Amino acid sequence: MLDVIIIGAGPCGLSAAIECQRRGLQVLVLEKHCLVHSIYSYPTYMQFFSTAELLEIGDVPFASANDKPYRHEALAYYRKVSDHYNVPVLAYEEATEVVRQPDGSFVVRSEKRGGEKAEYQARHVIISTGYFDHPNILGIPGENTDKVTHYFQEAHPYTGTKVTIIGGSNSAVDAALELVRVNAEVTVVYRGEDLSANIKPWVRPLFESAVNKGKVALRLKSRVIEILPDRVIIEGPDGTTSELANDFVLALTGFRPDRKLLFSAGVEMAGDMEKPVFHPETMETNVPGLYVAGVIASGRNANEVFIETGRGHGKLIAEHIIGSRTSSNR
């Protein structure tokens, strides 16, 4: 029997694995995609809000030539850390169920890429899954057509096209600026009175300049209410609607964590049924021996937990596991 099974090989899951290994615990990490898939899912040329130092895990220095590192640097860094600690990661194997046994241990059932089923047993489980598989759906006509995506990778495919971006966060602003560089005709539609206050401070002036120069059309207090093959219908601040010629729609409206493993294990949820109940000093849920780490511990707002905060969850968990063992042996 393993000591700990960790579900999710993102930065916070890797950090938890390292902290447990450091304390002599036998761990296994299950990851349904690739290593640090959440970072792999970021736009190709994305620059982090955080400094390299705040993204470090396992006391391994993150060397970057930039004040704020880029996606490709982070991917290389986390590969390096995983290799350095020889973290046992089973990639492309999805945990499908977590079941607590009468003796207090857990059985984790999984499915491999080819459909093969597997089962593992451990004394403790840490759920550290991300949120990129579940975009916030708008629920408007036309959203399911192939001209619409909730993910932005890079600008090249949109060269010279008419693109409507729905959203007002960092992802929307970054995408708009990249699209301008490939001569796309860009319109940003956002329901708020102003863009998010969390826009990267070095990016906001660039975006505002693009708007002032007419390179980006910004429609605030507005929303897209229908997506048609060659246009979108936009409702403005006063409730009137207008049509906008359109080739592609980027619905960059954020993501939400997947709760199914928590539900399967019997974890209680807070009032809105979106945030798991856990002890903030140990990260242990109401199910003894079952912990949460990283963004899965957040509520509806996935920005509630960042790498720089979630990376510390593993240490809290590992220390609690060791402490509980010490207490039980007295």
mmCIF file of C-alpha atoms in Angstrom:
data_model
loop_
_atom_site.group_PDB
_atom_site.id
_atom_site.type_symbol
_atom_site.label_atom_id
_atom_site.label_comp_id
_atom_site.label_asym_id
_atom_site.label_seq_id
_atom_site.Cartn_x
_atom_site.Cartn_y
_atom_site.Cartn_z
ATOM 1 C CA MET A 1 0.000 0.000 0.000
ATOM 2 C CA LEU A 2 1.231 3.481 -0.892
ATOM 3 C CA ASP A 3 1.443 6.252 1.670
ATOM 4 C CA VAL A 4 0.030 8.966 -0.584
ATOM 5 C CA ILE A 5 -1.648 9.144 -3.976
ATOM 6 C CA ILE A 6 -1.656 12.603 -5.519
ATOM 7 C CA ILE A 7 -4.144 13.337 -8.270
ATOM 8 C CA GLY A 8 -2.848 16.068 -10.570
ATOM 9 C CA ALA A 9 0.724 16.815 -11.686
ATOM 10 C CA GLY A 10 0.486 20.587 -11.807
ATOM 11 C CA PRO A 11 2.925 22.774 -9.843
ATOM 12 C CA CYS A 12 0.929 22.337 -6.631
ATOM 13 C CA GLY A 13 0.610 18.574 -7.064
ATOM 14 C CA LEU A 14 4.330 18.266 -7.783
ATOM 15 C CA SER A 15 5.116 20.396 -4.744
ATOM 16 C CA ALA A 16 2.961 18.134 -2.574
ATOM 17 C CA ALA A 17 4.704 15.029 -3.960
ATOM 18 C CA ILE A 18 8.132 16.503 -3.235
ATOM 19 C CA GLU A 19 7.225 17.513 0.315
ATOM 20 C CA CYS A 20 5.859 14.028 1.018
ATOM 21 C CA GLN A 21 8.933 12.329 -0.474
ATOM 22 C CA ARG A 22 11.202 14.525 1.631
ATOM 23 C CA ARG A 23 9.533 13.072 4.717
ATOM 24 C CA GLY A 24 10.022 9.513 3.626
ATOM 25 C CA LEU A 25 6.515 8.892 2.328
ATOM 26 C CA GLN A 26 5.961 6.667 -0.697
ATOM 27 C CA VAL A 27 3.956 8.605 -3.269
ATOM 28 C CA LEU A 28 2.391 8.146 -6.676
ATOM 29 C CA VAL A 29 1.058 10.927 -8.904
ATOM 30 C CA LEU A 30 -1.752 10.345 -11.397
ATOM 31 C CA GLU A 31 -2.156 12.909 -14.190
ATOM 32 C CA LYS A 32 -4.805 12.587 -16.894
ATOM 33 C CA HIS A 33 -2.893 14.828 -19.299
ATOM 34 C CA CYS A 34 0.774 15.817 -19.477
ATOM 35 C CA LEU A 35 2.986 17.177 -16.723
ATOM 36 C CA VAL A 36 1.828 20.691 -15.638
ATOM 37 C CA HIS A 37 -0.973 20.568 -18.198
ATOM 38 C CA SER A 38 -2.513 23.797 -16.916
ATOM 39 C CA ILE A 39 0.629 25.715 -17.885
ATOM 40 C CA TYR A 40 0.852 23.861 -21.188
ATOM 41 C CA SER A 41 -2.713 25.106 -21.870
ATOM 42 C CA TYR A 42 -1.689 28.754 -21.505
ATOM 43 C CA PRO A 43 -1.163 30.817 -24.680
ATOM 44 C CA THR A 44 2.150 29.978 -26.336
ATOM 45 C CA TYR A 45 3.771 33.353 -25.622
ATOM 46 C CA MET A 46 2.154 34.085 -22.259
ATOM 47 C CA GLN A 47 4.164 35.934 -19.615
ATOM 48 C CA PHE A 48 3.417 35.206 -15.963
ATOM 49 C CA PHE A 49 2.135 37.796 -13.531
ATOM 50 C CA SER A 50 4.437 36.319 -10.854
ATOM 51 C CA THR A 51 8.193 36.469 -10.618
ATOM 52 C CA ALA A 52 10.219 33.300 -11.160
ATOM 53 C CA GLU A 53 11.010 33.138 -7.449
ATOM 54 C CA LEU A 54 7.322 32.919 -6.547
ATOM 55 C CA LEU A 55 6.840 29.984 -8.922
ATOM 56 C CA GLU A 56 9.628 27.884 -7.407
ATOM 57 C CA ILE A 57 8.917 24.546 -5.750
ATOM 58 C CA GLY A 58 11.140 22.052 -3.965
ATOM 59 C CA ASP A 59 13.825 24.691 -3.269
ATOM 60 C CA VAL A 60 14.994 24.411 -6.871
ATOM 61 C CA PRO A 61 15.922 27.871 -8.246
ATOM 62 C CA PHE A 62 13.953 29.071 -11.266
ATOM 63 C CA ALA A 63 16.476 30.900 -13.438
ATOM 64 C CA SER A 64 14.964 33.306 -15.970
ATOM 65 C CA ALA A 65 16.383 36.137 -18.013
ATOM 66 C CA ASN A 66 13.101 38.016 -17.544
ATOM 67 C CA ASP A 67 11.588 39.721 -14.504
ATOM 68 C CA LYS A 68 8.437 37.719 -15.198
ATOM 69 C CA PRO A 69 9.060 34.335 -16.832
ATOM 70 C CA TYR A 70 7.285 33.029 -19.907
ATOM 71 C CA ARG A 71 5.280 29.858 -20.412
ATOM 72 C CA HIS A 72 8.069 27.966 -22.183
ATOM 73 C CA GLU A 73 10.459 28.751 -19.319
ATOM 74 C CA ALA A 74 7.970 27.444 -16.763
ATOM 75 C CA LEU A 75 7.432 24.208 -18.699
ATOM 76 C CA ALA A 76 11.192 23.602 -18.781
ATOM 77 C CA TYR A 77 11.521 24.472 -15.093
ATOM 78 C CA TYR A 78 8.831 22.082 -13.857
ATOM 79 C CA ARG A 79 10.200 19.276 -16.039
ATOM 80 C CA LYS A 80 13.568 19.906 -14.429
ATOM 81 C CA VAL A 81 12.144 19.806 -10.903
ATOM 82 C CA SER A 82 10.190 16.625 -11.587
ATOM 83 C CA ASP A 83 13.308 14.940 -12.938
ATOM 84 C CA HIS A 84 15.470 16.246 -10.096
ATOM 85 C CA TYR A 85 13.268 14.625 -7.457
ATOM 86 C CA ASN A 86 12.370 11.633 -9.630
ATOM 87 C CA VAL A 87 8.689 12.222 -8.921
ATOM 88 C CA PRO A 88 6.714 9.094 -9.921
ATOM 89 C CA VAL A 89 4.155 10.525 -12.353
ATOM 90 C CA LEU A 90 1.817 8.334 -14.368
ATOM 91 C CA ALA A 91 0.862 10.692 -17.187
ATOM 92 C CA TYR A 92 -2.239 10.229 -19.333
ATOM 93 C CA GLU A 93 -3.935 8.204 -16.619
ATOM 94 C CA GLU A 94 -7.131 9.722 -15.267
ATOM 95 C CA ALA A 95 -8.322 9.103 -11.711
ATOM 96 C CA THR A 96 -12.024 8.341 -11.998
ATOM 97 C CA GLU A 97 -13.042 7.550 -8.425
ATOM 98 C CA VAL A 98 -11.770 7.860 -4.865
ATOM 99 C CA VAL A 99 -13.314 5.469 -2.355
ATOM 100 C CA ARG A 100 -12.548 5.428 1.360
ATOM 101 C CA GLN A 101 -12.274 1.945 2.823
ATOM 102 C CA PRO A 102 -13.547 0.750 6.245
ATOM 103 C CA ASP A 103 -9.966 0.759 7.595
ATOM 104 C CA GLY A 104 -9.517 4.423 6.659
ATOM 105 C CA SER A 105 -7.376 3.831 3.590
ATOM 106 C CA PHE A 106 -8.387 4.763 0.040
ATOM 107 C CA VAL A 107 -8.832 3.000 -3.259
ATOM 108 C CA VAL A 108 -8.255 5.196 -6.309
ATOM 109 C CA ARG A 109 -9.618 3.859 -9.571
ATOM 110 C CA SER A 110 -8.215 5.133 -12.846
ATOM 111 C CA GLU A 111 -8.384 4.764 -16.606
ATOM 112 C CA LYS A 112 -5.353 4.785 -18.843
ATOM 113 C CA ARG A 113 -5.145 6.372 -22.266
ATOM 114 C CA GLY A 114 -5.999 3.145 -24.072
ATOM 115 C CA GLY A 115 -9.029 2.483 -21.884
ATOM 116 C CA GLU A 116 -7.340 0.038 -19.490
ATOM 117 C CA LYS A 117 -8.637 0.250 -15.930
ATOM 118 C CA ALA A 118 -6.354 0.327 -12.892
ATOM 119 C CA GLU A 119 -6.720 0.497 -9.133
ATOM 120 C CA TYR A 120 -4.351 1.756 -6.434
ATOM 121 C CA GLN A 121 -4.519 1.775 -2.647
ATOM 122 C CA ALA A 122 -3.059 4.399 -0.311
ATOM 123 C CA ARG A 123 -3.369 5.607 3.253
ATOM 124 C CA HIS A 124 -3.852 9.210 2.125
ATOM 125 C CA VAL A 125 -5.044 10.997 -1.016
ATOM 126 C CA ILE A 126 -4.300 14.541 -2.170
ATOM 127 C CA ILE A 127 -6.540 15.959 -4.896
ATOM 128 C CA SER A 128 -4.710 18.684 -6.795
ATOM 129 C CA THR A 129 -6.562 18.881 -10.082
ATOM 130 C CA GLY A 130 -6.733 22.027 -12.187
ATOM 131 C CA TYR A 131 -9.535 23.752 -14.032
ATOM 132 C CA PHE A 132 -8.756 24.113 -17.744
ATOM 133 C CA ASP A 133 -11.048 21.255 -18.792
ATOM 134 C CA HIS A 134 -14.156 23.154 -17.735
ATOM 135 C CA PRO A 135 -14.617 26.608 -19.281
ATOM 136 C CA ASN A 136 -17.404 28.838 -18.039
ATOM 137 C CA ILE A 137 -20.112 28.410 -20.640
ATOM 138 C CA LEU A 138 -22.098 31.463 -21.757
ATOM 139 C CA GLY A 139 -25.174 29.538 -22.800
ATOM 140 C CA ILE A 140 -25.927 31.656 -25.870
ATOM 141 C CA PRO A 141 -27.067 30.520 -29.326
ATOM 142 C CA GLY A 142 -24.149 29.613 -31.569
ATOM 143 C CA GLU A 143 -21.649 29.040 -28.778
ATOM 144 C CA ASN A 144 -21.166 25.405 -29.774
ATOM 145 C CA THR A 145 -20.209 26.148 -33.387
ATOM 146 C CA ASP A 146 -16.664 25.550 -34.603
ATOM 147 C CA LYS A 147 -15.948 29.279 -34.988
ATOM 148 C CA VAL A 148 -16.038 29.617 -31.188
ATOM 149 C CA THR A 149 -13.331 28.556 -28.753
ATOM 150 C CA HIS A 150 -12.799 29.035 -25.019
ATOM 151 C CA TYR A 151 -9.045 28.578 -25.428
ATOM 152 C CA PHE A 152 -6.520 30.887 -27.060
ATOM 153 C CA GLN A 153 -3.166 29.375 -27.995
ATOM 154 C CA GLU A 154 -1.607 31.823 -30.463
ATOM 155 C CA ALA A 155 -2.601 34.473 -32.987
ATOM 156 C CA HIS A 156 -1.363 33.087 -36.296
ATOM 157 C CA PRO A 157 -4.548 31.187 -37.296
ATOM 158 C CA TYR A 158 -6.527 34.430 -37.014
ATOM 159 C CA THR A 159 -4.344 36.480 -39.354
ATOM 160 C CA GLY A 160 -6.401 39.051 -41.234
ATOM 161 C CA THR A 161 -9.738 37.872 -39.802
ATOM 162 C CA LYS A 162 -12.466 39.564 -37.775
ATOM 163 C CA VAL A 163 -12.265 38.320 -34.174
ATOM 164 C CA THR A 164 -14.612 39.057 -31.285
ATOM 165 C CA ILE A 165 -13.183 38.465 -27.814
ATOM 166 C CA ILE A 166 -15.640 37.987 -24.956
ATOM 167 C CA GLY A 167 -14.111 38.841 -21.577
ATOM 168 C CA GLY A 168 -12.188 41.536 -19.750
ATOM 169 C CA SER A 169 -9.439 39.713 -17.883
ATOM 170 C CA ASN A 170 -5.743 39.142 -18.558
ATOM 171 C CA SER A 171 -6.466 36.374 -21.055
ATOM 172 C CA ALA A 172 -8.708 38.656 -23.133
ATOM 173 C CA VAL A 173 -6.251 41.563 -23.105
ATOM 174 C CA ASP A 174 -3.252 39.363 -23.936
ATOM 175 C CA ALA A 175 -5.128 37.741 -26.816
ATOM 176 C CA ALA A 176 -6.234 41.095 -28.202
ATOM 177 C CA LEU A 177 -2.677 42.433 -28.282
ATOM 178 C CA GLU A 178 -1.357 39.310 -29.990
ATOM 179 C CA LEU A 179 -4.146 39.432 -32.570
ATOM 180 C CA VAL A 180 -3.347 43.043 -33.411
ATOM 181 C CA ARG A 181 0.161 41.949 -34.382
ATOM 182 C CA VAL A 182 -1.217 39.625 -37.081
ATOM 183 C CA ASN A 183 -3.529 42.293 -38.501
ATOM 184 C CA ALA A 184 -6.723 40.825 -37.127
ATOM 185 C CA GLU A 185 -9.712 43.122 -36.712
ATOM 186 C CA VAL A 186 -10.321 42.845 -32.965
ATOM 187 C CA THR A 187 -13.373 43.728 -30.884
ATOM 188 C CA VAL A 188 -13.406 43.093 -27.133
ATOM 189 C CA VAL A 189 -16.871 42.775 -25.582
ATOM 190 C CA TYR A 190 -17.103 42.911 -21.787
ATOM 191 C CA ARG A 191 -20.121 43.201 -19.521
ATOM 192 C CA GLY A 192 -18.290 45.218 -16.849
ATOM 193 C CA GLU A 193 -17.961 48.989 -16.659
ATOM 194 C CA ASP A 194 -14.194 48.642 -16.937
ATOM 195 C CA LEU A 195 -11.646 45.929 -17.502
ATOM 196 C CA SER A 196 -10.625 43.693 -14.598
ATOM 197 C CA ALA A 197 -8.578 45.434 -11.915
ATOM 198 C CA ASN A 198 -6.199 42.450 -12.033
ATOM 199 C CA ILE A 199 -4.853 43.203 -15.519
ATOM 200 C CA LYS A 200 -1.042 42.959 -15.471
ATOM 201 C CA PRO A 201 0.185 46.513 -14.804
ATOM 202 C CA TRP A 202 2.759 46.405 -17.597
ATOM 203 C CA VAL A 203 0.122 45.209 -20.095
ATOM 204 C CA ARG A 204 -2.761 47.569 -19.335
ATOM 205 C CA PRO A 205 -1.074 50.696 -20.856
ATOM 206 C CA LEU A 206 -0.308 48.747 -24.037
ATOM 207 C CA PHE A 207 -3.922 47.656 -24.349
ATOM 208 C CA GLU A 208 -5.289 51.115 -23.619
ATOM 209 C CA SER A 209 -2.951 52.551 -26.254
ATOM 210 C CA ALA A 210 -4.215 50.008 -28.802
ATOM 211 C CA VAL A 211 -7.798 51.023 -27.996
ATOM 212 C CA ASN A 212 -7.011 54.744 -28.240
ATOM 213 C CA LYS A 213 -5.308 54.222 -31.605
ATOM 214 C CA GLY A 214 -8.303 52.303 -32.951
ATOM 215 C CA LYS A 215 -6.422 49.025 -33.253
ATOM 216 C CA VAL A 216 -8.826 47.369 -30.795
ATOM 217 C CA ALA A 217 -12.526 48.171 -30.478
ATOM 218 C CA LEU A 218 -13.636 47.969 -26.846
ATOM 219 C CA ARG A 219 -17.308 47.599 -25.960
ATOM 220 C CA LEU A 220 -17.908 47.846 -22.228
ATOM 221 C CA LYS A 221 -21.187 47.180 -20.414
ATOM 222 C CA SER A 222 -22.080 44.990 -23.376
ATOM 223 C CA ARG A 223 -22.561 41.311 -24.093
ATOM 224 C CA VAL A 224 -22.742 38.963 -27.044
ATOM 225 C CA ILE A 225 -26.216 37.429 -27.106
ATOM 226 C CA GLU A 226 -26.006 35.373 -30.299
ATOM 227 C CA ILE A 227 -23.284 33.992 -32.558
ATOM 228 C CA LEU A 228 -24.117 33.535 -36.237
ATOM 229 C CA PRO A 229 -21.959 32.130 -39.080
ATOM 230 C CA ASP A 230 -20.832 35.545 -40.350
ATOM 231 C CA ARG A 231 -21.644 37.919 -37.483
ATOM 232 C CA VAL A 232 -22.412 38.315 -33.788
ATOM 233 C CA ILE A 233 -25.299 40.107 -32.117
ATOM 234 C CA ILE A 234 -24.239 42.454 -29.312
ATOM 235 C CA GLU A 235 -26.468 43.991 -26.666
ATOM 236 C CA GLY A 236 -25.210 47.421 -25.599
ATOM 237 C CA PRO A 237 -25.451 49.335 -22.305
ATOM 238 C CA ASP A 238 -28.890 50.721 -23.113
ATOM 239 C CA GLY A 239 -30.333 47.358 -24.117
ATOM 240 C CA THR A 240 -30.276 47.983 -27.852
ATOM 241 C CA THR A 241 -28.682 45.410 -30.141
ATOM 242 C CA SER A 242 -26.288 45.709 -33.052
ATOM 243 C CA GLU A 243 -24.658 43.333 -35.514
ATOM 244 C CA LEU A 244 -20.913 42.963 -35.981
ATOM 245 C CA ALA A 245 -19.275 41.143 -38.898
ATOM 246 C CA ASN A 246 -17.292 38.255 -37.474
ATOM 247 C CA ASP A 247 -15.158 35.252 -38.441
ATOM 248 C CA PHE A 248 -14.131 33.883 -35.022
ATOM 249 C CA VAL A 249 -15.157 34.257 -31.388
ATOM 250 C CA LEU A 250 -12.793 33.791 -28.434
ATOM 251 C CA ALA A 251 -14.978 33.286 -25.358
ATOM 252 C CA LEU A 252 -12.312 33.909 -22.716
ATOM 253 C CA THR A 253 -14.662 33.799 -19.758
ATOM 254 C CA GLY A 254 -12.587 31.763 -17.331
ATOM 255 C CA PHE A 255 -12.675 28.203 -16.059
ATOM 256 C CA ARG A 256 -13.857 26.245 -13.048
ATOM 257 C CA PRO A 257 -12.408 23.214 -11.231
ATOM 258 C CA ASP A 258 -13.841 19.719 -11.681
ATOM 259 C CA ARG A 259 -15.476 18.540 -8.456
ATOM 260 C CA LYS A 260 -16.429 14.981 -9.394
ATOM 261 C CA LEU A 261 -13.609 13.273 -7.465
ATOM 262 C CA LEU A 262 -14.437 15.271 -4.357
ATOM 263 C CA PHE A 263 -18.094 14.294 -4.626
ATOM 264 C CA SER A 264 -17.209 10.636 -5.194
ATOM 265 C CA ALA A 265 -15.136 10.630 -2.002
ATOM 266 C CA GLY A 266 -17.828 12.274 0.129
ATOM 267 C CA VAL A 267 -16.183 15.675 0.568
ATOM 268 C CA GLU A 268 -18.597 18.311 1.833
ATOM 269 C CA MET A 269 -19.029 21.534 -0.114
ATOM 270 C CA ALA A 270 -19.585 25.056 1.143
ATOM 271 C CA GLY A 271 -22.936 26.800 0.756
ATOM 272 C CA ASP A 272 -22.650 27.454 -2.972
ATOM 273 C CA MET A 273 -21.587 23.821 -3.546
ATOM 274 C CA GLU A 274 -18.460 25.070 -5.308
ATOM 275 C CA LYS A 275 -15.809 25.142 -2.593
ATOM 276 C CA PRO A 276 -14.721 22.057 -0.637
ATOM 277 C CA VAL A 277 -14.744 22.192 3.132
ATOM 278 C CA PHE A 278 -11.206 21.814 4.484
ATOM 279 C CA HIS A 279 -9.040 22.918 7.406
ATOM 280 C CA PRO A 280 -6.845 25.798 6.192
ATOM 281 C CA GLU A 281 -3.926 24.814 8.430
ATOM 282 C CA THR A 282 -3.763 21.222 7.198
ATOM 283 C CA MET A 283 -5.767 21.220 3.924
ATOM 284 C CA GLU A 284 -7.568 18.097 5.183
ATOM 285 C CA THR A 285 -11.218 17.818 4.156
ATOM 286 C CA ASN A 286 -14.079 16.462 6.238
ATOM 287 C CA VAL A 287 -12.984 13.016 4.995
ATOM 288 C CA PRO A 288 -10.049 12.005 7.238
ATOM 289 C CA GLY A 289 -6.891 11.426 5.211
ATOM 290 C CA LEU A 290 -8.204 13.196 2.107
ATOM 291 C CA TYR A 291 -6.615 16.547 1.270
ATOM 292 C CA VAL A 292 -6.945 19.290 -1.349
ATOM 293 C CA ALA A 293 -4.072 21.324 -2.796
ATOM 294 C CA GLY A 294 -3.937 24.142 -5.311
ATOM 295 C CA VAL A 295 -6.816 25.621 -7.276
ATOM 296 C CA ILE A 296 -9.235 22.796 -6.394
ATOM 297 C CA ALA A 297 -9.399 24.413 -2.933
ATOM 298 C CA SER A 298 -10.844 27.608 -4.392
ATOM 299 C CA GLY A 299 -14.466 28.539 -4.971
ATOM 300 C CA ARG A 300 -16.110 29.829 -8.137
ATOM 301 C CA ASN A 301 -13.209 32.227 -8.641
ATOM 302 C CA ALA A 302 -10.271 30.106 -9.821
ATOM 303 C CA ASN A 303 -7.992 33.117 -9.234
ATOM 304 C CA GLU A 304 -8.541 32.642 -5.518
ATOM 305 C CA VAL A 305 -5.513 30.318 -5.451
ATOM 306 C CA PHE A 306 -2.360 30.933 -7.476
ATOM 307 C CA ILE A 307 0.788 28.829 -7.865
ATOM 308 C CA GLU A 308 2.607 31.051 -5.381
ATOM 309 C CA THR A 309 0.008 30.320 -2.682
ATOM 310 C CA GLY A 310 -0.976 26.791 -3.683
ATOM 311 C CA ARG A 311 2.626 25.586 -3.766
ATOM 312 C CA GLY A 312 2.677 25.830 0.042
ATOM 313 C CA HIS A 313 -0.249 23.463 0.495
ATOM 314 C CA GLY A 314 1.955 20.396 0.053
ATOM 315 C CA LYS A 315 4.118 21.256 3.049
ATOM 316 C CA LEU A 316 1.068 21.721 5.274
ATOM 317 C CA ILE A 317 -0.310 18.370 4.129
ATOM 318 C CA ALA A 318 2.947 16.440 4.488
ATOM 319 C CA GLU A 319 3.539 17.784 7.979
ATOM 320 C CA HIS A 320 -0.012 16.887 9.004
ATOM 321 C CA ILE A 321 0.366 13.333 7.684
ATOM 322 C CA ILE A 322 3.619 12.836 9.581
ATOM 323 C CA GLY A 323 2.151 14.486 12.684
ATOM 324 C CA SER A 324 -0.932 12.285 12.656
ATOM 325 C CA ARG A 325 1.235 9.183 12.335
ATOM 326 C CA THR A 326 3.371 10.258 15.263
ATOM 327 C CA SER A 327 0.269 10.847 17.393
ATOM 328 C CA SER A 328 -1.232 7.459 16.515
ATOM 329 C CA ASN A 329 2.018 5.671 17.444
ATOM 330 C CA ARG A 330 2.124 7.086 20.968
#
